[in-house]
Coordinates of C-alpha atoms and ligand atoms in Angstrom, one line a residue:
M1443 CA 4.5 99.4 136.3
D1444 CA 5.5 98.3 139.8
F1445 CA 2.9 96.9 142.2
A1446 CA 5.4 96.2 145.0
P1447 CA 5.4 98.6 147.9
T1448 CA 8.8 100.0 149.0
E1449 CA 10.5 99.1 152.3
E1450 CA 9.5 102.4 153.7
Q1451 CA 5.9 102.0 152.6
L1452 CA 5.8 98.5 154.2
L1453 CA 7.3 99.9 157.4
V1454 CA 4.7 102.6 157.7
Q1455 CA 1.9 100.1 156.9
R1456 CA 3.2 97.7 159.5
T1457 CA 3.5 100.4 162.1
A1458 CA -0.1 101.5 161.4
R1459 CA -1.4 97.9 161.5
D1460 CA 0.4 97.2 164.8
A1461 CA -1.0 100.5 166.2
A1462 CA -4.5 99.6 165.0
E1463 CA -4.3 96.2 166.7
R1464 CA -2.8 97.4 169.9
I1465 CA -4.3 100.8 170.4
L1466 CA -7.5 101.2 168.4
L1467 CA -9.2 97.8 168.0
P1468 CA -9.4 97.0 171.8
R1469 CA -11.2 100.2 172.5
A1470 CA -13.3 100.7 169.3
A1471 CA -16.5 99.1 170.5
A1472 CA -16.4 101.0 173.8
R1473 CA -15.8 104.3 172.0
D1474 CA -18.7 103.6 169.7
L1475 CA -20.9 103.4 172.8
S1476 CA -19.4 106.3 174.8
S1477 CA -18.9 108.7 171.8
E1478 CA -15.6 109.6 173.5
F1479 CA -13.2 111.6 171.3
P1480 CA -10.0 109.6 170.8
L1481 CA -7.7 112.1 172.4
A1482 CA -5.2 109.6 173.9
E1483 CA -5.2 107.5 170.8
M1484 CA -4.4 110.5 168.6
R1485 CA -1.5 111.3 170.8
E1486 CA -0.2 107.7 170.7
L1487 CA -0.5 107.7 166.9
A1488 CA 1.4 111.0 166.7
A1489 CA 4.2 109.6 168.8
L1490 CA 4.5 106.8 166.3
G1491 CA 4.8 109.4 163.5
L1492 CA 1.4 108.5 162.0
L1493 CA -0.1 112.0 161.9
G1494 CA 2.5 113.4 159.5
I1495 CA 3.2 110.6 157.0
A1496 CA 3.0 112.7 153.9
V1497 CA 4.1 116.0 155.6
P1498 CA 7.7 117.3 154.8
E1499 CA 10.4 116.3 157.3
A1500 CA 11.3 120.0 157.8
L1501 CA 7.8 120.5 159.4
G1502 CA 8.0 117.4 161.6
G1503 CA 6.5 114.9 159.2
A1504 CA 7.9 111.6 157.8
D1505 CA 7.7 112.7 154.1
A1506 CA 6.9 109.1 153.2
G1507 CA 4.4 110.0 150.5
T1508 CA 0.7 109.6 149.8
V1509 CA 1.0 105.8 149.0
A1510 CA 2.3 105.1 152.5
Y1511 CA -0.3 107.5 153.9
S1512 CA -3.1 105.6 152.2
L1513 CA -1.7 102.2 153.3
A1514 CA -1.5 103.4 156.9
L1515 CA -5.0 105.0 156.9
Q1516 CA -6.5 101.7 155.6
E1517 CA -4.9 100.0 158.6
L1518 CA -6.1 102.6 161.1
A1519 CA -9.6 102.4 159.6
R1520 CA -9.6 98.6 160.0
G1521 CA -9.0 99.3 163.7
D1522 CA -11.4 102.2 164.1
G1523 CA -13.1 104.2 161.4
S1524 CA -13.6 107.1 163.8
V1525 CA -10.0 107.5 164.5
A1526 CA -9.2 107.2 160.8
V1527 CA -11.4 110.1 159.8
T1528 CA -9.9 112.2 162.6
V1529 CA -6.4 111.4 161.3
S1530 CA -7.4 111.9 157.7
V1531 CA -8.8 115.4 158.2
T1532 CA -5.8 116.4 160.4
N1533 CA -3.5 115.2 157.7
M1534 CA -5.4 117.2 155.0
V1535 CA -5.2 120.4 157.1
A1536 CA -1.4 119.8 157.9
E1537 CA -0.6 119.2 154.2
L1538 CA -2.6 122.3 153.1
I1539 CA -0.9 124.6 155.6
A1540 CA 2.5 123.1 154.8
K1541 CA 2.0 123.7 151.1
Y1542 CA 0.1 126.9 150.9
G1543 CA 0.7 128.7 154.2
S1544 CA 3.6 131.2 154.4
P1545 CA 6.8 129.6 155.9
V1546 CA 6.0 131.4 159.2
L1547 CA 2.5 130.1 159.2
A1548 CA 3.6 126.5 158.3
E1549 CA 6.3 126.5 161.0
A1550 CA 3.8 127.9 163.6
W1551 CA 1.2 125.2 163.1
V1552 CA 2.2 122.1 161.2
P1553 CA 4.9 120.7 163.6
R1554 CA 2.4 121.1 166.5
L1555 CA -0.3 119.3 164.5
V1556 CA 1.8 116.3 163.5
S1557 CA 3.4 115.9 166.9
G1558 CA 0.0 115.6 168.5
E1559 CA 0.4 118.7 170.6
L1560 CA -2.7 120.1 169.0
V1561 CA -4.3 116.7 168.6
A1562 CA -6.5 117.5 165.6
G1563 CA -7.0 119.8 162.6
A1564 CA -10.4 120.8 161.1
F1565 CA -11.5 121.7 157.6
A1566 CA -14.1 124.4 158.0
L1567 CA -15.6 124.7 154.5
S1568 CA -19.2 123.6 154.6
E1569 CA -22.1 125.7 155.9
P1570 CA -25.7 124.9 156.7
Q1571 CA -26.9 126.0 153.3
A1572 CA -23.6 125.3 151.4
G1573 CA -22.5 121.6 151.5
S1574 CA -22.1 120.2 148.0
D1575 CA -22.2 123.8 146.6
S1576 CA -19.3 125.2 148.6
A1577 CA -19.2 128.4 146.6
A1578 CA -22.6 129.3 148.1
M1579 CA -21.0 130.0 151.4
R1580 CA -22.1 133.1 153.4
T1581 CA -19.3 133.4 155.9
T1582 CA -17.6 136.8 155.4
A1583 CA -14.1 138.0 156.0
T1584 CA -13.9 141.8 156.4
K1585 CA -10.6 143.7 156.2
I1586 CA -9.6 145.3 159.4
D1587 CA -6.3 147.0 160.4
G1588 CA -3.6 144.4 160.2
G1589 CA -5.9 141.5 159.5
W1590 CA -9.4 140.1 158.8
R1591 CA -12.6 139.7 160.8
L1592 CA -14.5 136.5 160.1
D1593 CA -18.3 136.2 160.7
G1594 CA -20.6 133.3 159.9
S1595 CA -21.2 129.6 160.7
K1596 CA -19.8 126.3 159.6
Q1597 CA -21.5 122.9 159.5
W1598 CA -20.4 119.2 159.6
I1599 CA -16.9 120.1 160.8
T1600 CA -15.0 117.0 161.8
S1601 CA -13.2 117.5 165.1
G1602 CA -14.5 121.1 165.1
D1603 CA -14.7 121.1 168.9
H1604 CA -11.3 119.5 169.4
A1605 CA -9.3 121.2 166.7
G1606 CA -6.1 123.0 167.8
V1607 CA -6.2 124.7 164.4
M1608 CA -8.5 124.9 161.4
V1609 CA -8.6 126.2 157.9
A1610 CA -11.8 128.2 157.5
W1611 CA -13.1 129.6 154.3
A1612 CA -14.8 133.0 154.0
K1613 CA -15.8 135.5 151.3
T1614 CA -13.4 138.4 151.1
D1615 CA -15.4 139.7 148.1
Q1616 CA -19.1 139.0 148.1
S1617 CA -19.7 139.9 144.5
A1618 CA -17.1 137.7 143.0
G1619 CA -18.7 134.2 143.4
H1620 CA -16.1 131.5 144.0
K1621 CA -13.3 133.9 143.0
G1622 CA -14.2 135.9 146.2
I1623 CA -13.5 133.1 148.6
S1624 CA -10.3 133.0 150.7
A1625 CA -8.8 130.5 153.0
F1626 CA -7.7 131.4 156.6
V1627 CA -5.8 129.6 159.3
V1628 CA -7.7 130.0 162.5
P1629 CA -6.5 128.9 165.9
G1630 CA -8.9 126.5 167.6
D1631 CA -9.0 128.8 170.7
A1632 CA -9.6 132.0 168.7
K1633 CA -11.9 134.5 170.5
G1634 CA -15.3 134.6 168.9
L1635 CA -15.1 130.9 167.7
T1636 CA -17.7 128.8 169.5
V1637 CA -19.3 125.3 169.1
A1638 CA -23.0 125.8 168.5
R1639 CA -23.9 122.1 168.3
L1640 CA -22.4 118.6 168.3
E1641 CA -24.2 116.2 165.9
E1642 CA -25.5 112.8 167.0
K1643 CA -24.7 110.5 164.2
L1644 CA -25.6 107.1 162.8
G1645 CA -22.0 106.0 163.1
L1646 CA -18.4 107.2 163.6
H1647 CA -19.3 108.0 167.2
G1648 CA -15.7 108.5 168.2
S1649 CA -15.3 111.3 165.7
S1650 CA -16.9 114.6 166.6
T1651 CA -18.9 116.6 164.1
A1652 CA -19.5 120.2 165.1
Q1653 CA -21.4 123.3 164.0
L1654 CA -19.3 126.3 164.6
V1655 CA -20.0 130.0 164.9
L1656 CA -17.5 132.6 164.0
D1657 CA -18.6 135.8 165.6
G1658 CA -16.0 138.5 164.9
V1659 CA -13.0 136.2 164.9
E1660 CA -10.0 138.2 164.2
V1661 CA -6.9 136.8 162.4
P1662 CA -3.7 138.6 161.2
D1663 CA -3.0 139.3 157.6
D1664 CA -0.7 136.4 157.2
A1665 CA -3.4 133.9 158.2
L1666 CA -4.7 134.2 154.7
M1667 CA -3.3 131.4 152.6
G1668 CA -2.4 132.0 149.0
V1669 CA -4.0 135.1 147.5
P1670 CA -7.3 136.8 148.4
G1671 CA -9.9 135.1 146.2
G1672 CA -7.8 132.0 145.7
G1673 CA -9.4 130.0 148.5
F1674 CA -11.9 128.0 146.5
A1675 CA -9.2 126.4 144.3
L1676 CA -7.3 125.6 147.5
A1677 CA -10.3 123.8 148.9
M1678 CA -10.7 121.8 145.7
V1679 CA -7.0 120.9 145.7
A1680 CA -7.2 119.8 149.4
L1681 CA -10.4 117.8 148.7
D1682 CA -8.7 116.0 145.8
G1683 CA -6.2 114.7 148.3
G1684 CA -8.7 114.3 151.1
R1685 CA -10.8 112.0 148.8
I1686 CA -7.8 109.5 148.7
G1687 CA -8.0 109.6 152.5
I1688 CA -11.7 108.8 152.6
A1689 CA -11.4 106.1 150.0
S1690 CA -8.6 104.6 152.2
Q1691 CA -10.9 104.9 155.3
A1692 CA -13.7 103.1 153.5
I1693 CA -11.4 100.3 152.3
G1694 CA -10.1 99.8 155.9
I1695 CA -13.5 99.6 157.4
A1696 CA -14.7 97.2 154.7
R1697 CA -11.6 95.1 155.0
G1698 CA -12.2 94.6 158.7
A1699 CA -15.8 93.7 158.1
L1700 CA -14.9 91.2 155.3
E1701 CA -12.2 89.5 157.4
A1702 CA -14.8 89.1 160.2
A1703 CA -17.3 87.7 157.7
V1704 CA -14.9 85.2 156.2
R1705 CA -13.9 84.1 159.7
Y1706 CA -17.5 83.6 160.7
A1707 CA -18.4 81.9 157.5
G1708 CA -15.6 79.4 158.0
E1709 CA -16.6 78.6 161.6
R1710 CA -20.3 78.7 161.4
H1711 CA -21.9 75.4 160.2
T1712 CA -25.3 74.8 158.8
M1713 CA -26.7 71.7 157.0
G1714 CA -23.5 69.9 157.7
Q1715 CA -20.9 72.3 156.4
A1716 CA -19.2 75.7 157.0
I1717 CA -21.6 78.3 155.5
I1718 CA -18.8 79.7 153.2
K1719 CA -19.2 76.4 151.3
H1720 CA -22.8 77.2 150.6
Q1721 CA -22.7 78.7 147.1
G1722 CA -24.8 81.8 148.0
I1723 CA -22.5 82.8 150.9
G1724 CA -19.3 82.0 149.1
A1725 CA -20.3 84.0 146.0
M1726 CA -21.2 87.0 148.1
L1727 CA -17.8 86.9 149.8
A1728 CA -16.0 86.4 146.5
D1729 CA -17.7 89.5 145.0
A1730 CA -16.9 91.5 148.1
A1731 CA -13.2 90.5 148.0
T1732 CA -13.0 91.4 144.3
W1733 CA -14.5 94.8 144.8
L1734 CA -12.2 95.4 147.8
D1735 CA -9.2 94.6 145.7
A1736 CA -10.3 96.8 142.8
A1737 CA -11.0 99.7 145.3
T1738 CA -7.6 99.3 146.8
L1739 CA -5.8 99.4 143.5
M1740 CA -7.7 102.5 142.3
T1741 CA -7.0 104.3 145.5
L1742 CA -3.3 103.4 145.5
R1743 CA -3.1 104.6 141.9
A1744 CA -4.6 108.0 142.8
A1745 CA -2.2 108.2 145.7
Y1746 CA 0.7 107.3 143.4
L1747 CA -0.3 110.1 141.0
K1748 CA -0.6 112.6 143.7
Q1749 CA 2.8 111.6 145.2
H1750 CA 4.5 112.0 141.8
G1751 CA 3.0 115.4 141.1
Q1752 CA 0.8 114.2 138.3
P1753 CA -2.9 115.3 137.7
Y1754 CA -5.1 113.0 139.9
T1755 CA -8.4 114.9 140.4
Q1756 CA -10.3 112.4 138.2
Q1757 CA -8.6 109.3 139.7
A1758 CA -9.2 110.5 143.3
A1759 CA -12.9 111.1 142.5
M1760 CA -13.2 107.6 140.9
A1761 CA -11.4 106.0 143.7
K1762 CA -13.6 107.6 146.3
L1763 CA -16.8 106.9 144.4
F1764 CA -16.0 103.2 143.8
A1765 CA -14.3 102.5 147.2
T1766 CA -17.1 104.1 149.3
E1767 CA -20.0 102.7 147.4
R1768 CA -18.5 99.2 147.3
A1769 CA -17.4 99.4 150.9
W1770 CA -21.0 100.0 151.9
Q1771 CA -22.0 96.9 149.9
I1772 CA -19.2 94.9 151.4
C1773 CA -20.2 95.8 155.0
D1774 CA -23.8 94.9 154.2
I1775 CA -22.7 91.5 152.8
A1776 CA -20.5 91.0 156.0
L1777 CA -23.6 91.7 158.1
Q1778 CA -25.8 89.4 156.0
V1779 CA -23.3 86.6 156.3
H1780 CA -23.5 86.9 160.1
G1781 CA -27.3 86.6 160.0
G1782 CA -29.0 87.7 163.2
Y1783 CA -25.6 88.0 164.8
G1784 CA -24.7 90.7 162.3
Y1785 CA -27.5 92.9 163.4
V1786 CA -26.5 93.0 167.1
R1787 CA -23.6 94.6 168.8
D1788 CA -21.8 91.5 169.8
F1789 CA -20.0 91.4 166.4
P1790 CA -18.1 94.3 164.9
V1791 CA -19.9 94.3 161.5
E1792 CA -22.9 96.2 162.8
R1793 CA -20.6 99.1 163.7
A1794 CA -18.7 98.8 160.4
L1795 CA -22.0 99.2 158.4
R1796 CA -22.9 102.4 160.4
D1797 CA -19.4 103.8 160.3
V1798 CA -18.8 103.3 156.6
R1799 CA -22.1 105.0 155.6
A1800 CA -20.6 108.5 156.1
T1801 CA -17.8 107.9 153.5
R1802 CA -20.4 108.1 150.7
I1803 CA -21.3 111.6 151.9
Y1804 CA -18.4 113.6 153.3
E1805 CA -15.5 115.2 151.3
G1806 CA -17.9 115.2 148.4
T1807 CA -21.0 112.9 148.1
S1808 CA -21.0 110.1 145.5
E1809 CA -23.1 112.4 143.4
I1810 CA -20.4 115.1 143.5
Q1811 CA -17.7 112.6 142.6
R1812 CA -19.8 111.8 139.5
I1813 CA -20.0 115.5 138.6
V1814 CA -16.2 115.7 138.9
I1815 CA -15.7 112.6 136.8
A1816 CA -18.1 113.6 134.2
R1817 CA -16.6 117.1 133.8
G1818 CA -13.2 115.5 133.5
L1819 CA -14.6 113.2 130.7
L1820 CA -15.8 116.3 128.9
R1821 CA -12.5 118.0 129.2
T1822 CA -10.5 115.1 127.9
A1823 CA -12.9 114.6 125.1
G1824 CA -11.7 118.0 123.9
Ligands
CAA2598 N1 -8.3 121.6 141.5 C1 -8.0 122.9 141.3 N2 -8.9 123.8 140.9 C2 -10.2 123.3 140.8 C3 -10.6 122.0 141.0 C4 -9.6 121.1 141.4 N3 -9.8 119.8 141.7 N4 -11.9 121.9 140.9 C5 -12.4 123.1 140.5 N5 -11.3 124.0 140.5 C6 -11.4 125.4 140.1 C7 -11.9 125.5 138.7 O1 -10.8 125.4 137.8 C8 -12.5 126.9 138.7 O2 -11.5 127.8 138.6 P1 -11.6 129.1 137.6 O3 -12.9 129.8 137.8 O4 -10.4 129.9 137.8 O5 -11.6 128.4 136.2 C9 -13.1 127.0 140.1 O6 -12.4 126.0 140.9 C10 -14.5 126.7 140.1 O7 -14.7 125.4 139.6 P2 -16.2 124.9 139.2 O8 -16.8 125.9 138.3 O9 -16.1 123.5 138.7 O10 -17.0 125.0 140.6 P3 -18.4 124.6 141.0 O11 -19.0 125.6 141.9 O12 -19.2 124.1 139.8 O13 -18.2 123.3 142.0 C11 -17.7 121.0 142.6 C12 -17.5 122.2 141.6 C13 -16.9 119.9 142.2 C14 -19.2 120.6 142.6 C15 -17.3 121.5 144.0 O14 -18.2 122.5 144.5 C16 -17.2 120.4 145.0 O15 -16.3 119.6 145.1 N6 -18.2 120.3 145.9 C17 -18.2 119.4 147.0 C18 -17.6 120.0 148.2 C19 -17.1 119.0 149.2 O16 -16.5 118.0 148.9 N7 -17.3 119.3 150.5 C20 -16.8 118.5 151.5 C21 -16.7 119.3 152.7 S1 -15.3 119.0 153.6 C22 -15.5 117.6 154.5 O17 -16.4 116.9 154.4 C23 -14.4 117.4 155.5 C24 -14.7 116.7 156.7 O18 -14.8 117.3 157.8 C25 -14.8 115.2 156.7

């Protein structure tokens, strides 16, 4: 067992940390107020190679692996959670098309995604009545001459309004349950694809969340990834990897909040001493630091397994469950340590608490992670 990151992983991490400090942190509070999409920031990150960390070199990525990707995403989230989720979903889409799209499809989209030309990718799986239960989707794909016509609506789509390209799931066979679902690569500017609504959220204001309508969107035959009816499994595989990204995002947000709380607790004095020396405050911060460390190790383990081609569904679900639940508690502790100052916008912990909340919901709620973990337990029990 080797806990030391490689030179390459450290380089990617340093690059991300520097980018977060220089590009993201200074504008994060303003972006929270303006809800502006981080267009310029995404392009700057792309120029630094941070959008294709785990993507093959042949498709414009750095091929530095999932561990480096997780380390980098933690740093970006420490700077701005909104940018981190935009990067995370873009990476998930790029990896999915790179691995399961035809060579023509992969070459057409992936280099443009990771270079920042298309800015963002979107993962159009959920629907108004089909969030946790993805297989209950109603969007249909009907065979037409030379391709498919997609009709339906998609909900909670990160970057849905800014996506240069998305993967959208639809039923090619309505009678086959999850085995009738297929995955399609859809250009962001496809005719018939419209934004019906942009959500107003508790946090992550710099990340857009759209409801999309697909009204007779036509795509060619080779836009279908894998085989007809194989789309549900592709979604699950992509979400296994995506969950490492969301765990990393939660860790980064929590780390930023904890650092702020430790700083504050060292500077703020009451009753003649720094408040960190009061047992109640010190103990809360000690617990928070311990949880953060455990979450980080679990997430890096899941990343390591993915990178080395080993099964990791269970470990990714555990990492996401633990990291996001604890990150929420850590951000709450960070706010509590700041007292009244934590509840107002002058300090960053108020935003961290709002931003981190979504991580317990998207890419599979904590309750879904527990289902995945429990089913895995049953399988390994024989
Ligand atoms: N890898 C590969 N295949 C998998 C798999 C995995 N991790 N998990 C399931 N499958 C396969 C199964 O083997 C099965 O295949 P067969 O029928 O060939 O045996 C098939 O998929 C169906 O599996 P289940 O019976 O387990 O499916 P289910 O309907 O009971 O659902 C679930 C399982 C885990 C609850 C799943 O529906 C799920 O993960 N739901 C949550 C969805 C989710 O995370 N949505 C997030 C939306 S995207 C998002 O948030 C992005 C964003 O913008 C931020």
